[in-house]
mmCIF file of C-alpha atoms in Angstrom:
data_model
loop_
_atom_site.group_PDB
_atom_site.id
_atom_site.type_symbol
_atom_site.label_atom_id
_atom_site.label_comp_id
_atom_site.label_asym_id
_atom_site.label_seq_id
_atom_site.Cartn_x
_atom_site.Cartn_y
_atom_site.Cartn_z
ATOM 1 C CA GLY B 1131 0.000 0.000 0.000
ATOM 2 C CA ALA B 1132 0.945 3.651 -0.237
ATOM 3 C CA GLY B 1133 3.321 4.988 2.354
ATOM 4 C CA VAL B 1134 3.617 8.476 3.799
ATOM 5 C CA SER B 1135 4.050 11.057 1.080
ATOM 6 C CA GLN B 1136 5.391 14.596 1.390
ATOM 7 C CA THR B 1137 5.362 17.489 -1.018
ATOM 8 C CA PRO B 1138 7.335 19.216 -2.285
ATOM 9 C CA SER B 1139 10.414 17.021 -2.140
ATOM 10 C CA ASN B 1140 12.599 20.111 -2.362
ATOM 11 C CA LYS B 1141 11.833 23.729 -1.598
ATOM 12 C CA VAL B 1142 14.192 26.648 -2.082
ATOM 13 C CA THR B 1143 13.057 29.975 -0.723
ATOM 14 C CA GLU B 1144 14.470 33.324 0.244
ATOM 15 C CA LYS B 1145 14.943 34.595 3.767
ATOM 16 C CA GLY B 1146 11.756 36.196 5.041
ATOM 17 C CA LYS B 1147 9.369 34.248 2.813
ATOM 18 C CA TYR B 1148 6.486 32.012 3.900
ATOM 19 C CA VAL B 1149 6.467 28.280 3.102
ATOM 20 C CA GLU B 1150 4.022 25.414 3.452
ATOM 21 C CA LEU B 1151 5.050 21.780 3.581
ATOM 22 C CA ARG B 1152 2.479 19.037 3.095
ATOM 23 C CA CYS B 1153 2.220 15.541 4.523
ATOM 24 C CA ASP B 1154 -0.148 12.761 3.421
ATOM 25 C CA PRO B 1155 -0.111 10.020 6.065
ATOM 26 C CA ILE B 1156 -0.844 6.364 5.557
ATOM 27 C CA SER B 1157 -4.597 5.929 5.200
ATOM 28 C CA GLY B 1158 -6.254 5.231 8.538
ATOM 29 C CA HIS B 1159 -3.329 6.342 10.679
ATOM 30 C CA THR B 1160 -4.631 8.517 13.473
ATOM 31 C CA ALA B 1161 -1.294 9.807 14.756
ATOM 32 C CA LEU B 1162 0.879 12.180 12.724
ATOM 33 C CA TYR B 1163 4.251 13.624 13.660
ATOM 34 C CA TRP B 1164 6.545 16.273 12.247
ATOM 35 C CA TYR B 1165 10.298 16.125 12.780
ATOM 36 C CA ARG B 1166 13.165 18.257 11.519
ATOM 37 C CA GLN B 1167 16.585 16.849 10.626
ATOM 38 C CA SER B 1168 19.607 19.098 10.251
ATOM 39 C CA LEU B 1169 22.779 17.911 8.553
ATOM 40 C CA GLY B 1170 24.688 15.423 10.661
ATOM 41 C CA GLN B 1171 21.961 15.215 13.297
ATOM 42 C CA GLY B 1172 19.128 12.868 14.079
ATOM 43 C CA PRO B 1173 15.530 13.935 13.538
ATOM 44 C CA GLU B 1174 14.193 16.353 16.139
ATOM 45 C CA PHE B 1175 10.550 16.200 17.236
ATOM 46 C CA LEU B 1176 8.398 19.216 16.364
ATOM 47 C CA ILE B 1177 4.713 18.403 16.830
ATOM 48 C CA TYR B 1178 2.288 15.509 17.225
ATOM 49 C CA PHE B 1179 -1.348 15.264 16.098
ATOM 50 C CA GLN B 1180 -3.890 12.772 17.319
ATOM 51 C CA GLY B 1181 -6.759 13.168 14.891
ATOM 52 C CA THR B 1182 -7.312 16.844 14.160
ATOM 53 C CA GLY B 1183 -5.805 18.260 17.328
ATOM 54 C CA ALA B 1184 -2.200 19.066 18.120
ATOM 55 C CA ALA B 1185 -1.652 16.977 21.253
ATOM 56 C CA ASP B 1186 1.962 18.046 21.739
ATOM 57 C CA ASP B 1187 3.583 21.039 20.031
ATOM 58 C CA SER B 1188 6.436 21.366 22.506
ATOM 59 C CA GLY B 1189 9.072 20.857 19.808
ATOM 60 C CA LEU B 1190 8.107 23.823 17.650
ATOM 61 C CA PRO B 1191 11.114 26.160 17.915
ATOM 62 C CA ASN B 1192 9.174 29.441 17.972
ATOM 63 C CA ASP B 1193 5.935 31.092 16.903
ATOM 64 C CA ARG B 1194 7.018 31.281 13.258
ATOM 65 C CA PHE B 1195 6.206 27.585 13.030
ATOM 66 C CA PHE B 1196 2.631 26.351 12.914
ATOM 67 C CA ALA B 1197 0.975 23.117 11.772
ATOM 68 C CA VAL B 1198 -2.593 22.067 11.044
ATOM 69 C CA ARG B 1199 -4.469 18.874 10.327
ATOM 70 C CA PRO B 1200 -8.042 20.100 9.756
ATOM 71 C CA GLU B 1201 -9.660 16.824 8.697
ATOM 72 C CA GLY B 1202 -7.497 14.404 10.629
ATOM 73 C CA SER B 1203 -5.603 13.220 7.582
ATOM 74 C CA VAL B 1204 -3.371 15.572 5.557
ATOM 75 C CA SER B 1205 -1.205 17.948 7.571
ATOM 76 C CA THR B 1206 0.507 21.180 6.601
ATOM 77 C CA LEU B 1207 3.535 22.636 8.361
ATOM 78 C CA LYS B 1208 3.718 26.379 7.906
ATOM 79 C CA ILE B 1209 6.806 28.500 8.443
ATOM 80 C CA GLN B 1210 6.571 32.287 8.431
ATOM 81 C CA ARG B 1211 9.442 34.723 7.855
ATOM 82 C CA THR B 1212 11.876 31.932 7.089
ATOM 83 C CA GLU B 1213 15.446 32.208 8.323
ATOM 84 C CA ARG B 1214 18.599 30.520 7.050
ATOM 85 C CA GLY B 1215 18.666 28.416 10.217
ATOM 86 C CA ASP B 1216 15.362 26.839 9.177
ATOM 87 C CA SER B 1217 17.161 24.989 6.382
ATOM 88 C CA ALA B 1218 16.775 21.269 7.073
ATOM 89 C CA VAL B 1219 14.900 18.163 5.994
ATOM 90 C CA TYR B 1220 11.374 18.192 7.389
ATOM 91 C CA LEU B 1221 10.112 14.667 7.996
ATOM 92 C CA CYS B 1222 6.562 13.558 8.567
ATOM 93 C CA ALA B 1223 5.626 10.242 10.173
ATOM 94 C CA SER B 1224 2.342 8.523 10.855
ATOM 95 C CA SER B 1225 1.271 5.642 13.028
ATOM 96 C CA LEU B 1226 -1.761 3.728 14.142
ATOM 97 C CA ASP B 1227 -2.170 4.958 17.703
ATOM 98 C CA SER B 1228 1.149 4.384 19.495
ATOM 99 C CA ASP B 1229 2.403 1.749 17.075
ATOM 100 C CA THR B 1230 5.444 1.944 14.802
ATOM 101 C CA GLN B 1231 6.002 5.308 13.130
ATOM 102 C CA TYR B 1232 6.450 5.241 9.362
ATOM 103 C CA PHE B 1233 8.364 8.134 7.902
ATOM 104 C CA GLY B 1234 7.853 9.932 4.639
ATOM 105 C CA PRO B 1235 10.756 10.827 2.323
ATOM 106 C CA GLY B 1236 10.932 14.357 3.706
ATOM 107 C CA THR B 1237 10.971 17.854 2.272
ATOM 108 C CA ARG B 1238 14.411 19.391 1.913
ATOM 109 C CA LEU B 1239 14.021 23.093 2.709
ATOM 110 C CA THR B 1240 16.763 25.516 1.740
ATOM 111 C CA VAL B 1241 16.514 29.133 2.834
ATOM 112 C CA LEU B 1242 18.854 31.426 0.924
ATOM 113 C CA ARG K 1058 24.045 17.280 27.298
ATOM 114 C CA LYS K 1059 22.032 15.541 24.548
ATOM 115 C CA GLU K 1060 19.244 13.191 25.605
ATOM 116 C CA VAL K 1061 20.613 10.396 23.423
ATOM 117 C CA GLU K 1062 24.325 10.116 22.707
ATOM 118 C CA GLN K 1063 26.034 7.957 20.119
ATOM 119 C CA ASP K 1064 29.541 7.634 18.727
ATOM 120 C CA PRO K 1065 29.230 9.284 15.292
ATOM 121 C CA GLY K 1066 31.784 6.982 13.656
ATOM 122 C CA PRO K 1067 32.322 6.305 10.859
ATOM 123 C CA PHE K 1068 32.927 2.637 11.440
ATOM 124 C CA ASN K 1069 34.742 1.233 8.420
ATOM 125 C CA VAL K 1070 34.648 -2.573 8.434
ATOM 126 C CA PRO K 1071 35.233 -5.362 5.894
ATOM 127 C CA GLU K 1072 32.463 -7.649 4.773
ATOM 128 C CA GLY K 1073 31.895 -10.441 7.258
ATOM 129 C CA ALA K 1074 33.050 -8.432 10.257
ATOM 130 C CA THR K 1075 31.137 -8.065 13.500
ATOM 131 C CA VAL K 1076 30.508 -4.496 14.607
ATOM 132 C CA ALA K 1077 28.920 -3.081 17.748
ATOM 133 C CA PHE K 1078 27.304 0.299 18.311
ATOM 134 C CA ASN K 1079 26.585 1.825 21.696
ATOM 135 C CA CYS K 1080 24.226 4.494 22.858
ATOM 136 C CA THR K 1081 23.430 6.148 26.189
ATOM 137 C CA TYR K 1082 20.296 8.064 27.160
ATOM 138 C CA SER K 1083 19.813 10.585 29.941
ATOM 139 C CA ASN K 1084 16.099 10.336 30.787
ATOM 140 C CA SER K 1085 15.599 7.456 33.190
ATOM 141 C CA ALA K 1086 11.823 7.683 32.580
ATOM 142 C CA SER K 1087 12.243 6.526 28.977
ATOM 143 C CA GLN K 1088 10.025 3.544 28.277
ATOM 144 C CA SER K 1089 10.597 2.418 24.701
ATOM 145 C CA PHE K 1090 13.812 1.926 22.793
ATOM 146 C CA PHE K 1091 14.570 1.367 19.133
ATOM 147 C CA TRP K 1092 17.245 1.246 16.497
ATOM 148 C CA TYR K 1093 16.405 2.923 13.204
ATOM 149 C CA ARG K 1094 18.412 2.708 10.006
ATOM 150 C CA GLN K 1095 18.797 5.657 7.655
ATOM 151 C CA ASP K 1096 20.324 5.418 4.208
ATOM 152 C CA CYS K 1097 21.904 8.488 2.647
ATOM 153 C CA ARG K 1098 19.267 11.098 1.765
ATOM 154 C CA LYS K 1099 16.443 8.719 2.719
ATOM 155 C CA GLU K 1100 13.971 8.566 5.585
ATOM 156 C CA PRO K 1101 14.649 6.629 8.808
ATOM 157 C CA LYS K 1102 13.229 3.113 8.920
ATOM 158 C CA LEU K 1103 12.672 0.984 11.995
ATOM 159 C CA LEU K 1104 15.331 -1.718 12.274
ATOM 160 C CA MET K 1105 14.232 -3.220 15.569
ATOM 161 C CA SER K 1106 12.782 -2.506 18.959
ATOM 162 C CA VAL K 1107 14.986 -3.089 22.000
ATOM 163 C CA TYR K 1108 13.852 -4.952 25.092
ATOM 164 C CA SER K 1109 15.438 -5.461 28.505
ATOM 165 C CA SER K 1110 15.664 -9.185 27.839
ATOM 166 C CA GLY K 1111 17.597 -8.506 24.647
ATOM 167 C CA ASN K 1112 16.347 -9.444 21.231
ATOM 168 C CA GLU K 1113 17.728 -10.833 18.028
ATOM 169 C CA ASP K 1114 16.633 -10.529 14.415
ATOM 170 C CA GLY K 1115 18.836 -12.540 12.100
ATOM 171 C CA ARG K 1116 22.308 -11.000 12.149
ATOM 172 C CA PHE K 1117 21.198 -8.141 14.422
ATOM 173 C CA THR K 1118 21.136 -8.276 18.216
ATOM 174 C CA ALA K 1119 19.977 -5.433 20.447
ATOM 175 C CA GLN K 1120 20.475 -5.093 24.181
ATOM 176 C CA LEU K 1121 19.141 -2.678 26.786
ATOM 177 C CA ASN K 1122 20.614 -2.009 30.210
ATOM 178 C CA ARG K 1123 18.146 0.192 32.106
ATOM 179 C CA ALA K 1124 20.362 0.540 35.168
ATOM 180 C CA SER K 1125 23.200 1.979 33.073
ATOM 181 C CA GLN K 1126 20.833 3.676 30.591
ATOM 182 C CA TYR K 1127 22.749 2.015 27.806
ATOM 183 C CA ILE K 1128 21.608 0.480 24.517
ATOM 184 C CA SER K 1129 23.662 -1.574 22.080
ATOM 185 C CA LEU K 1130 23.357 -3.002 18.587
ATOM 186 C CA LEU K 1131 25.502 -5.844 17.324
ATOM 187 C CA ILE K 1132 25.719 -6.689 13.629
ATOM 188 C CA ARG K 1133 27.281 -10.014 12.717
ATOM 189 C CA ASP K 1134 28.595 -11.062 9.305
ATOM 190 C CA SER K 1135 28.372 -7.507 7.912
ATOM 191 C CA LYS K 1136 27.119 -7.107 4.346
ATOM 192 C CA LEU K 1137 27.790 -4.278 1.926
ATOM 193 C CA SER K 1138 24.083 -3.492 2.151
ATOM 194 C CA ASP K 1139 24.425 -2.787 5.887
ATOM 195 C CA SER K 1140 26.220 0.472 5.061
ATOM 196 C CA ALA K 1141 24.008 3.206 6.502
ATOM 197 C CA THR K 1142 23.578 5.437 9.539
ATOM 198 C CA TYR K 1143 22.161 3.717 12.608
ATOM 199 C CA LEU K 1144 20.024 5.904 14.854
ATOM 200 C CA CYS K 1145 19.481 5.109 18.522
ATOM 201 C CA VAL K 1146 15.983 6.177 19.577
ATOM 202 C CA VAL K 1147 14.168 6.424 22.916
ATOM 203 C CA SER K 1148 10.602 7.353 23.750
ATOM 204 C CA PRO K 1149 8.811 8.345 26.932
ATOM 205 C CA LEU K 1150 5.650 6.545 25.757
ATOM 206 C CA GLY K 1151 3.556 8.913 27.798
ATOM 207 C CA GLY K 1152 0.004 9.898 26.894
ATOM 208 C CA GLY K 1153 -0.439 6.942 24.600
ATOM 209 C CA TYR K 1154 1.941 7.991 21.875
ATOM 210 C CA ASN K 1155 5.579 7.670 20.921
ATOM 211 C CA LYS K 1156 7.453 10.961 20.764
ATOM 212 C CA LEU K 1157 10.751 9.716 19.436
ATOM 213 C CA ILE K 1158 14.029 11.165 20.674
ATOM 214 C CA PHE K 1159 16.851 10.408 18.235
ATOM 215 C CA GLY K 1160 20.578 10.256 18.663
ATOM 216 C CA ALA K 1161 22.735 11.857 15.992
ATOM 217 C CA GLY K 1162 23.479 8.458 14.474
ATOM 218 C CA THR K 1163 26.487 6.231 13.918
ATOM 219 C CA ARG K 1164 27.683 5.829 10.365
ATOM 220 C CA LEU K 1165 28.692 2.371 9.167
ATOM 221 C CA ALA K 1166 30.617 1.720 5.958
ATOM 222 C CA VAL K 1167 31.129 -1.925 4.979
ATOM 223 C CA HIS K 1168 33.759 -2.458 2.295
ATOM 224 C CA PRO K 1169 34.602 -5.500 0.135
#
């Protein structure tokens, strides 16, 4: 079956611009996670959704970052006023309740 | 201090060698433990869960020592296809979900 998909696969933007990153989880998975992976580091937790609600957003670095999941399926991570330090691979994962998390291929964000 | 610490490597080993990776974690309340594998420019994929009793999956053996807060992964009879980064992962498993905390990863290169 289809895995987690993320679009775009690559995004290049300029400092100060707004970006949206999309995640399509595995069908039927209730839990959805966003992580960020910088070069040479492991993924870092950003936010977790159970259904439509953000159950834990403690990993969001600041108020420029926001994520939604309005219908409990697709999620969008939104970054305002991007900074060069936001450059990273943004990974989405989904799971059935607290079961194994399956990761998408990621969106590579480059802020110039 | 990072929550999960790993030797970054790289470990360069010949085919057929046995190699061991170690990892320590700082949060004694951690409840779940995993090893993930990540190929270059790909998403992390679950290799195996780690239990206190130790567990084995083919050529891979994982061990957990809760008292020392130490996790290990042993790979026997290394194959070229084992070349990847191995991520040590812990989770608090609180609130019915797995917020994964990743180490920075240990890189393995298996050569002919």
